[in-house]
CSV table of C-alpha atoms and ligand atoms in Angstrom, one decimal:
chain,number,residue,atom,x,y,z
A,1,MET,CA,5.9,-21.1,-27.4
A,2,LEU,CA,4.7,-17.8,-25.2
A,3,ARG,CA,1.1,-17.4,-25.9
A,4,ASN,CA,0.4,-14.1,-28.1
A,5,PHE,CA,0.1,-11.3,-25.9
A,6,ARG,CA,-0.7,-7.8,-27.4
A,7,ILE,CA,2.5,-6.0,-25.6
A,8,ASP,CA,4.2,-3.1,-26.5
A,9,LYS,CA,7.0,-1.2,-25.4
A,10,PHE,CA,4.8,0.8,-22.7
A,11,HIS,CA,4.2,-2.2,-20.6
A,12,ALA,CA,7.7,-2.7,-20.0
A,13,GLU,CA,8.2,1.1,-18.6
A,14,ILE,CA,5.2,0.2,-16.3
A,15,ILE,CA,6.4,-3.1,-14.7
A,16,PRO,CA,10.2,-4.2,-15.6
A,17,LYS,CA,10.4,-6.7,-18.4
A,18,SER,CA,11.9,-9.3,-16.1
A,19,THR,CA,8.5,-9.4,-14.1
A,20,LEU,CA,6.4,-9.6,-17.5
A,21,LEU,CA,8.7,-11.9,-18.8
A,22,LYS,CA,8.8,-14.3,-15.3
A,23,VAL,CA,4.5,-14.0,-15.4
A,24,LEU,CA,4.5,-15.3,-19.6
A,25,THR,CA,6.4,-18.1,-19.1
A,26,PHE,CA,4.3,-19.2,-16.0
A,27,ILE,CA,1.5,-18.9,-17.4
A,28,ASP,CA,2.1,-20.6,-21.1
A,29,ARG,CA,0.6,-23.8,-19.9
A,30,GLN,CA,-2.2,-25.8,-20.5
A,31,GLY,CA,-5.5,-25.7,-18.3
A,32,ILE,CA,-4.7,-22.8,-16.0
A,33,GLN,CA,-7.7,-21.7,-14.3
A,34,THR,CA,-8.3,-17.6,-13.3
A,35,PRO,CA,-8.4,-15.7,-11.5
A,36,PHE,CA,-5.0,-15.6,-9.6
A,37,LEU,CA,-2.4,-13.6,-8.6
A,38,LEU,CA,1.1,-14.0,-9.3
A,39,MET,CA,3.7,-12.2,-7.0
A,40,ASP,CA,7.4,-11.8,-8.8
A,41,THR,CA,9.6,-12.2,-5.6
A,42,GLU,CA,12.8,-11.0,-7.1
A,43,ARG,CA,11.2,-7.7,-8.0
A,44,ILE,CA,9.6,-7.8,-4.1
A,45,ARG,CA,13.4,-7.9,-3.2
A,46,GLU,CA,14.4,-5.2,-5.4
A,47,ASN,CA,12.2,-2.9,-4.1
A,48,ILE,CA,13.0,-3.8,-0.6
A,49,SER,CA,16.6,-2.8,-1.6
A,50,ILE,CA,15.8,0.5,-2.4
A,51,ILE,CA,13.2,2.2,-0.5
A,52,GLY,CA,14.9,3.7,2.6
A,53,LYS,CA,18.4,3.6,1.1
A,54,SER,CA,18.5,7.6,0.7
A,55,ILE,CA,17.3,8.2,4.6
A,56,LYS,CA,20.1,8.1,7.5
A,57,ASN,CA,18.9,6.4,10.8
A,58,SER,CA,15.7,4.7,8.5
A,59,THR,CA,13.9,1.4,9.4
A,60,VAL,CA,11.3,0.0,7.1
A,61,PHE,CA,8.0,-1.3,8.4
A,62,TYR,CA,6.0,-3.2,5.4
A,63,ALA,CA,2.8,-2.3,5.9
A,64,LEU,CA,1.3,-6.0,6.1
A,65,LYS,CA,-2.3,-4.7,5.2
A,66,ALA,CA,-1.4,-4.2,1.5
A,67,ASN,CA,-1.1,-7.8,1.3
A,68,PRO,CA,-0.7,-10.0,3.7
A,69,ASP,CA,-0.4,-13.2,2.0
A,70,PRO,CA,1.3,-15.5,4.5
A,71,ALA,CA,3.7,-16.6,1.6
A,72,ILE,CA,4.4,-12.9,1.2
A,73,ALA,CA,4.7,-11.7,4.8
A,74,ASP,CA,7.3,-14.9,5.3
A,75,PHE,CA,9.3,-13.4,2.2
A,76,VAL,CA,9.4,-9.9,4.0
A,77,ASN,CA,10.5,-11.1,7.2
A,78,LYS,CA,13.3,-13.2,5.4
A,79,GLU,CA,14.6,-9.9,4.2
A,80,ASP,CA,14.9,-8.4,7.5
A,81,VAL,CA,12.0,-5.8,7.1
A,82,GLY,CA,10.0,-4.8,9.7
A,83,PHE,CA,5.7,-4.8,10.0
A,84,GLU,CA,3.4,-2.2,10.3
A,85,ILE,CA,0.0,-3.7,11.9
A,86,ALA,CA,-3.3,-2.9,13.2
A,87,SER,CA,-5.1,-6.2,14.1
A,88,GLU,CA,-4.9,-9.0,15.8
A,89,GLY,CA,-5.1,-10.6,13.0
A,90,GLU,CA,-2.2,-9.6,10.9
A,91,LEU,CA,-0.8,-9.8,14.7
A,92,ALA,CA,-1.1,-13.8,14.7
A,93,MET,CA,0.2,-14.0,11.6
A,94,LEU,CA,3.5,-12.4,12.1
A,95,SER,CA,3.6,-14.7,15.6
A,96,SER,CA,3.0,-17.6,13.4
A,97,LEU,CA,6.2,-16.2,11.5
A,98,GLY,CA,8.4,-15.9,14.7
A,99,VAL,CA,8.4,-12.3,13.8
A,100,GLU,CA,10.3,-10.5,16.9
A,101,PRO,CA,8.2,-8.3,18.6
A,102,SER,CA,11.0,-5.2,18.0
A,103,ARG,CA,10.4,-5.4,14.6
A,104,ILE,CA,6.7,-5.0,14.5
A,105,ILE,CA,4.7,-1.2,15.0
A,106,SER,CA,1.3,-0.1,15.1
A,107,SER,CA,0.2,2.9,13.7
A,108,ASN,CA,-3.5,3.0,13.3
A,109,PRO,CA,-4.2,5.6,15.7
A,110,VAL,CA,-7.5,3.9,16.9
A,111,LYS,CA,-7.1,0.2,18.0
A,112,PRO,CA,-9.0,-2.3,19.7
A,113,ILE,CA,-8.4,-3.0,22.9
A,114,ARG,CA,-7.7,-6.6,22.8
A,115,PHE,CA,-5.3,-6.0,19.7
A,116,LEU,CA,-3.9,-3.6,22.2
A,117,GLN,CA,-3.5,-6.2,24.9
A,118,LYS,CA,-1.9,-8.7,22.7
A,119,ALA,CA,0.3,-6.9,21.1
A,120,ALA,CA,1.5,-5.7,24.6
A,121,GLU,CA,1.7,-9.1,25.5
A,122,TYR,CA,3.4,-10.4,22.2
A,123,GLY,CA,6.0,-7.5,23.2
A,124,VAL,CA,5.2,-4.5,20.4
A,125,ARG,CA,6.2,-1.5,21.9
A,126,TYR,CA,5.3,1.0,19.5
A,127,PHE,CA,2.4,2.5,19.1
A,128,ALA,CA,0.3,5.6,17.3
A,129,PHE,CA,-2.4,7.6,18.7
A,130,ASP,CA,-4.0,11.1,18.0
A,131,SER,CA,-6.6,11.6,20.8
A,132,LEU,CA,-6.4,11.6,24.8
A,133,GLU,CA,-8.9,8.5,24.7
A,134,GLU,CA,-6.6,6.5,22.7
A,135,LEU,CA,-3.4,8.0,25.0
A,136,ASP,CA,-5.5,6.3,28.1
A,137,LYS,CA,-6.1,3.0,26.3
A,138,ILE,CA,-2.6,2.5,25.6
A,139,ALA,CA,-1.4,3.5,29.0
A,140,ARG,CA,-4.0,0.8,30.7
A,141,TYR,CA,-3.6,-1.7,28.5
A,142,ALA,CA,0.2,-1.6,26.9
A,143,PRO,CA,1.9,0.1,29.9
A,144,GLY,CA,5.3,1.3,29.1
A,145,SER,CA,5.1,2.0,25.4
A,146,ASN,CA,6.7,4.5,23.3
A,147,VAL,CA,3.9,6.7,21.8
A,148,TYR,CA,3.7,9.0,18.8
A,149,VAL,CA,1.4,11.7,17.5
A,150,ARG,CA,-0.4,11.2,14.3
A,151,LEU,CA,-0.7,14.7,12.5
A,152,SER,CA,-3.0,15.9,10.2
A,153,VAL,CA,-1.0,16.9,6.4
A,154,PRO,CA,-2.2,17.5,2.9
A,155,ASN,CA,-3.2,14.5,1.1
A,156,GLU,CA,-3.6,16.4,-1.9
A,157,GLY,CA,-2.5,14.6,-5.0
A,158,SER,CA,-2.7,11.2,-3.9
A,159,GLU,CA,-4.8,9.1,-5.4
A,160,TRP,CA,-6.2,7.3,-1.8
A,161,PRO,CA,-6.6,10.1,0.6
A,162,LEU,CA,-6.3,9.8,4.2
A,163,SER,CA,-6.4,12.3,5.8
A,164,ARG,CA,-9.9,13.3,7.1
A,165,LYS,CA,-9.7,10.5,9.3
A,166,PHE,CA,-6.8,10.7,11.3
A,167,GLY,CA,-4.2,13.5,12.7
A,168,LEU,CA,-4.3,16.4,14.7
A,169,GLU,CA,-2.9,19.9,14.3
A,170,ILE,CA,-0.1,21.0,16.1
A,171,ASP,CA,-0.8,22.3,19.5
A,172,ASP,CA,-3.3,19.6,20.2
A,173,ALA,CA,-0.6,17.3,19.1
A,174,VAL,CA,1.9,18.9,21.7
A,175,GLU,CA,-0.7,19.2,24.5
A,176,LEU,CA,-1.4,15.4,24.1
A,177,LEU,CA,2.1,14.6,23.8
A,178,SER,CA,3.0,16.7,27.1
A,179,ARG,CA,0.0,14.6,28.6
A,180,ALA,CA,1.6,10.9,28.1
A,181,GLU,CA,4.4,11.2,30.5
A,182,GLY,CA,2.2,11.3,33.4
A,183,LYS,CA,0.4,8.5,32.8
A,184,GLY,CA,3.7,6.3,32.4
A,185,ILE,CA,3.7,6.1,28.8
A,186,HIS,CA,6.6,7.4,26.6
A,187,PRO,CA,6.1,10.1,24.2
A,188,VAL,CA,8.8,9.6,21.4
A,189,GLY,CA,7.3,10.9,18.0
A,190,VAL,CA,5.6,12.4,15.4
A,191,THR,CA,3.7,10.6,12.3
A,192,PHE,CA,1.9,11.2,9.5
A,193,HIS,CA,0.2,9.7,6.3
A,194,VAL,CA,0.7,11.7,3.2
A,195,GLY,CA,-2.1,9.8,1.4
A,196,SER,CA,-1.3,6.3,-0.2
A,197,GLN,CA,0.1,6.5,-4.0
A,198,CYS,CA,0.9,9.9,-3.3
A,199,GLN,CA,2.1,11.5,-6.7
A,200,ASN,CA,2.6,14.9,-5.1
A,201,PRO,CA,6.5,15.2,-4.0
A,202,TYR,CA,5.4,18.2,-1.9
A,203,ASN,CA,3.1,16.4,0.1
A,204,TRP,CA,6.2,15.5,1.9
A,205,ASN,CA,8.0,19.2,2.1
A,206,ILE,CA,4.8,20.4,3.6
A,207,ALA,CA,4.1,17.2,6.0
A,208,ILE,CA,8.2,17.5,7.4
A,209,ASP,CA,7.5,21.2,7.6
A,210,LYS,CA,4.6,20.4,10.0
A,211,ALA,CA,6.5,17.9,12.0
A,212,LYS,CA,9.5,19.9,12.3
A,213,LEU,CA,7.0,23.0,14.3
A,214,LEU,CA,5.5,20.4,16.3
A,215,TRP,CA,8.9,18.8,17.1
A,216,ASP,CA,10.3,22.3,18.3
A,217,LYS,CA,7.3,23.1,20.3
A,218,ALA,CA,7.1,19.8,22.3
A,219,GLU,CA,11.1,20.8,23.1
A,220,SER,CA,9.9,24.3,24.0
A,221,LYS,CA,7.7,22.4,26.8
A,222,GLY,CA,10.3,19.7,27.5
A,223,ILE,CA,9.5,17.1,25.9
A,224,ARG,CA,12.7,15.6,23.7
A,225,LEU,CA,11.2,13.9,20.8
A,226,THR,CA,13.6,11.4,18.9
A,227,LEU,CA,11.6,9.7,16.7
A,228,LEU,CA,9.9,10.5,12.9
A,229,ASN,CA,7.6,8.4,11.4
A,230,ILE,CA,7.0,9.1,7.9
A,231,GLY,CA,4.3,6.8,7.2
A,232,GLY,CA,3.5,5.2,3.6
A,233,GLY,CA,2.1,6.5,0.5
A,234,TYR,CA,5.3,5.8,-2.2
A,235,PRO,CA,3.9,5.8,-5.5
A,236,ILE,CA,4.2,2.8,-7.6
A,237,ASN,CA,3.5,3.0,-12.0
A,238,TYR,CA,-0.3,2.0,-12.8
A,239,THR,CA,-1.1,3.9,-16.0
A,240,LYS,CA,2.1,5.7,-15.9
A,241,VAL,CA,5.3,6.5,-14.8
A,242,VAL,CA,5.3,8.3,-11.9
A,243,THR,CA,8.6,9.4,-9.5
A,244,ASP,CA,10.6,7.1,-8.6
A,245,ILE,CA,11.6,6.5,-5.0
A,246,ASP,CA,14.8,7.2,-5.0
A,247,THR,CA,14.5,10.7,-6.1
A,248,ILE,CA,11.3,11.2,-3.5
A,249,GLU,CA,13.6,9.8,-0.8
A,250,ARG,CA,16.5,12.2,-1.6
A,251,ASN,CA,14.3,15.2,-1.4
A,252,ILE,CA,13.2,13.8,2.2
A,253,ALA,CA,16.2,12.9,3.0
A,254,ASN,CA,17.0,16.6,2.5
A,255,LEU,CA,14.4,18.1,4.3
A,256,ILE,CA,15.2,15.9,7.5
A,257,GLY,CA,18.8,16.6,7.4
A,258,ASP,CA,18.1,20.2,7.0
A,259,ARG,CA,15.5,20.3,10.4
A,260,PHE,CA,15.9,17.5,12.5
A,261,PRO,CA,18.8,16.6,14.6
A,262,GLU,CA,21.2,14.2,13.4
A,263,ASP,CA,20.1,11.0,15.3
A,264,THR,CA,17.0,10.9,14.7
A,265,ALA,CA,15.1,7.5,14.2
A,266,ILE,CA,13.5,7.7,11.3
A,267,HIS,CA,10.9,4.9,10.7
A,268,LEU,CA,9.1,4.2,7.1
A,269,GLU,CA,5.7,2.4,6.7
A,270,PRO,CA,5.7,1.6,2.9
A,271,GLY,CA,3.1,-0.9,1.8
A,272,ARG,CA,2.0,-0.2,-1.7
A,273,ALA,CA,5.2,0.6,-3.2
A,274,VAL,CA,6.9,-3.0,-1.3
A,275,ILE,CA,4.5,-5.4,-3.3
A,276,GLY,CA,2.3,-3.2,-5.7
A,277,ASP,CA,4.2,-3.6,-9.0
A,278,ALA,CA,5.5,-7.4,-8.3
A,279,GLY,CA,2.1,-8.5,-8.8
A,280,ILE,CA,0.2,-9.2,-11.9
A,281,LEU,CA,-3.5,-10.4,-11.9
A,282,VAL,CA,-4.3,-13.0,-14.2
A,283,SER,CA,-7.8,-13.0,-15.8
A,284,SER,CA,-9.9,-14.4,-18.1
A,285,VAL,CA,-12.6,-12.8,-20.6
A,286,ILE,CA,-15.8,-13.7,-19.7
A,287,GLY,CA,-17.9,-11.9,-21.9
A,288,LYS,CA,-18.4,-9.1,-24.4
A,289,ALA,CA,-21.4,-6.5,-25.1
A,290,ARG,CA,-22.2,-3.4,-27.4
A,291,ARG,CA,-24.7,-1.1,-25.6
A,292,GLN,CA,-25.9,2.2,-26.9
A,293,ASP,CA,-22.2,3.4,-27.7
A,294,GLU,CA,-20.2,1.2,-25.2
A,295,ASP,CA,-18.1,-1.7,-25.7
A,296,TRP,CA,-18.0,-3.8,-22.4
A,297,LEU,CA,-15.6,-6.4,-21.6
A,298,TYR,CA,-16.9,-8.5,-18.7
A,299,ILE,CA,-13.9,-10.5,-16.8
A,300,ASP,CA,-13.3,-12.8,-13.8
A,301,VAL,CA,-11.8,-10.2,-11.1
A,302,GLY,CA,-13.8,-7.2,-10.3
A,303,VAL,CA,-14.3,-4.7,-7.8
A,304,PHE,CA,-15.5,-7.1,-5.1
A,305,ASN,CA,-13.1,-9.9,-5.8
A,306,GLY,CA,-10.0,-7.9,-6.1
A,307,LEU,CA,-10.4,-4.4,-7.9
A,308,MET,CA,-11.4,-2.5,-5.2
A,309,GLU,CA,-9.4,0.4,-5.3
A,310,SER,CA,-11.2,1.2,-8.6
A,311,LEU,CA,-13.8,2.4,-6.7
A,312,GLY,CA,-11.5,5.1,-5.3
A,313,GLY,CA,-9.8,6.2,-8.5
A,314,ILE,CA,-6.8,3.4,-9.0
A,315,ARG,CA,-6.7,2.4,-12.8
A,316,TYR,CA,-4.6,-0.2,-14.4
A,317,THR,CA,-2.8,-0.9,-17.2
A,318,TYR,CA,-3.8,-4.3,-18.9
A,319,ILE,CA,-2.6,-6.8,-21.3
A,320,VAL,CA,-5.0,-8.9,-23.2
A,321,GLU,CA,-4.1,-12.1,-25.3
A,322,ALA,CA,-4.5,-12.0,-28.9
A,323,GLY,CA,-7.4,-10.6,-30.5
A,324,GLU,CA,-7.3,-9.8,-34.2
A,325,GLY,CA,-8.9,-6.3,-34.3
A,326,SER,CA,-7.9,-2.6,-33.7
A,327,GLU,CA,-7.8,-0.8,-30.3
A,328,LYS,CA,-11.1,0.3,-29.0
A,329,TRP,CA,-12.2,1.8,-26.1
A,330,TRP,CA,-13.8,-0.3,-23.5
A,331,THR,CA,-15.4,-0.2,-20.2
A,332,ILE,CA,-14.6,-3.2,-18.1
A,333,ALA,CA,-16.4,-4.9,-16.0
A,334,GLY,CA,-16.1,-7.9,-13.4
A,335,PRO,CA,-18.2,-11.3,-13.0
A,336,SER,CA,-20.9,-10.1,-10.5
A,337,CYS,CA,-24.3,-8.9,-10.8
A,338,ASP,CA,-24.1,-5.4,-9.0
A,339,SER,CA,-24.2,-2.5,-10.8
A,340,PHE,CA,-21.0,-1.2,-8.9
A,341,ASP,CA,-18.3,-3.4,-10.6
A,342,VAL,CA,-17.0,-1.9,-12.8
A,343,ILE,CA,-13.5,-1.7,-13.1
A,344,ASP,CA,-12.5,0.8,-15.7
A,345,ARG,CA,-14.5,3.1,-18.2
A,346,TYR,CA,-11.8,4.0,-20.8
A,347,ALA,CA,-9.3,1.5,-21.4
A,348,THR,CA,-7.8,1.2,-25.1
A,349,LEU,CA,-7.4,-2.5,-25.4
A,350,PRO,CA,-7.4,-5.0,-28.8
A,351,ASP,CA,-10.8,-6.6,-29.5
A,352,PRO,CA,-9.9,-10.3,-27.5
A,353,ASP,CA,-11.9,-13.3,-27.8
A,354,ILE,CA,-14.1,-14.8,-24.8
A,355,GLY,CA,-12.0,-17.2,-22.8
A,356,ALA,CA,-8.8,-14.8,-23.6
A,357,LEU,CA,-6.3,-13.9,-20.6
A,358,ILE,CA,-6.4,-10.9,-19.6
A,359,LEU,CA,-3.3,-9.5,-17.5
A,360,ILE,CA,-3.6,-6.5,-15.1
A,361,LEU,CA,-0.6,-5.2,-14.2
A,362,SER,CA,0.9,-3.7,-10.7
A,363,SER,CA,-1.9,-5.5,-8.9
A,364,GLY,CA,-0.1,-7.1,-5.9
A,365,ALA,CA,-1.2,-4.1,-3.0
A,366,TYR,CA,-4.8,-3.4,-2.0
A,367,THR,CA,-6.8,-6.0,-4.2
A,368,VAL,CA,-6.3,-9.4,-2.7
A,369,SER,CA,-6.3,-7.8,0.4
A,370,TYR,CA,-9.8,-6.2,0.4
A,371,ALA,CA,-11.4,-8.9,-1.6
A,372,SER,CA,-14.5,-11.0,-0.9
A,373,GLU,CA,-16.4,-14.0,-2.2
A,374,PHE,CA,-19.6,-11.7,-2.8
A,375,ASN,CA,-22.1,-13.4,-5.5
A,376,GLY,CA,-19.7,-16.7,-5.3
A,377,PHE,CA,-16.9,-15.6,-7.4
A,378,SER,CA,-13.6,-16.9,-5.9
A,379,ILE,CA,-10.9,-14.5,-4.1
A,380,PRO,CA,-7.7,-14.9,-6.9
A,381,LYS,CA,-5.1,-17.5,-4.8
A,382,THR,CA,-1.7,-15.6,-4.5
A,383,ILE,CA,1.2,-17.5,-6.3
A,384,LEU,CA,4.7,-16.1,-5.7
A,385,ILE,CA,7.1,-16.7,-8.8
B,401,PLP,C1,-1.7,1.8,5.1
B,401,PLP,C2,-1.2,2.2,5.8
B,401,PLP,C3,0.1,2.2,5.1
B,401,PLP,C4,0.7,1.6,4.1
B,401,PLP,O1,0.7,2.9,2.8
B,401,PLP,P1,1.0,3.0,1.6
B,401,PLP,O2,0.4,3.8,0.8
B,401,PLP,O3,0.7,1.6,0.8
B,401,PLP,O4,2.3,2.5,1.6
B,401,PLP,C5,1.6,2.8,6.3
B,401,PLP,N1,1.0,3.4,7.2
B,401,PLP,C6,0.0,3.6,8.2
B,401,PLP,C7,-0.4,4.0,9.1
B,401,PLP,C8,-1.1,2.7,7.1
B,401,PLP,O5,-2.2,2.9,7.5
């Protein structure tokens, strides 16, 4: 007998029925202690099989920061996917799994010196940059490396924009690429990031057009580029069904096919799309309150121990256990004493009992990787199912 969750058709549009069924079966037992994160490995495998499929000459590097759980990294590694990393910690994890350096790249345009040294020592050869200072660092601490320049591109339509912190305009990018060779490093390509959870497919059009302008300008200065790294940004279903990856990739493949030489190597760095919709946080209702005109629901996962992205505008779909009453609007808050710890202001849910379980769909990416034990609330353990 499965627990009595209030499930409707919509939930099976957001995530696969098979994932939901696996989760319901797992939690249908006595004495489970929340919170924890269940990850459906079948779904991860399926995501991996789709990503990059429609783009010729493409290699996929999973952005490890999305969820660096060792068991997940191990699983992804065994599926023959590479990794995009930015820190000594991430490098150490991959090294402990025996990941070959040829399957690791680093696309953060500003890297700590010690990380550069360690990565170069390990054999990593692909590094992004977007400043003269970084070029000098790479030349000194990772000599002989291949470098690709990060272009600034519009991030409108992405739930989690990344544009202002990184990226150059075309002329500056070409200028820096032309300086690389003299420093003993190889200028091989260009990268961009359209923003995470990008729901505007035209962001890729604009970005790829801009990369093409740079490509040609570089060529006119005698720099023959060979690598186009299109970053991450593929969206997943949170509260609505988004454009599927295959559709996005066919568009990208057409654009690239029209503009770039046939032998151009394409690097992809998906994070969210690899593991996001494979994860379901299992949480419990710990309190309820009615204040002024608001109904508050308190649960044992909040902004600090897993749902940080809710601060930036990511909203989730929830499934609650039992609850007799009709649906109403809830403000959902985490367990800590901090007033920032509010996850959702407009969630429609049935009225659950204290102690009821609440499932948070599509919560496999950028949740536990951000989490802290602020206020003594534990970080959800990750369990592969
Ligand atoms: C975070 C990050 C990614 C992954 O982005 P998603 O939106 O999760 O796909 C890829 N590349 C770089 C450089 C990143 O910083």
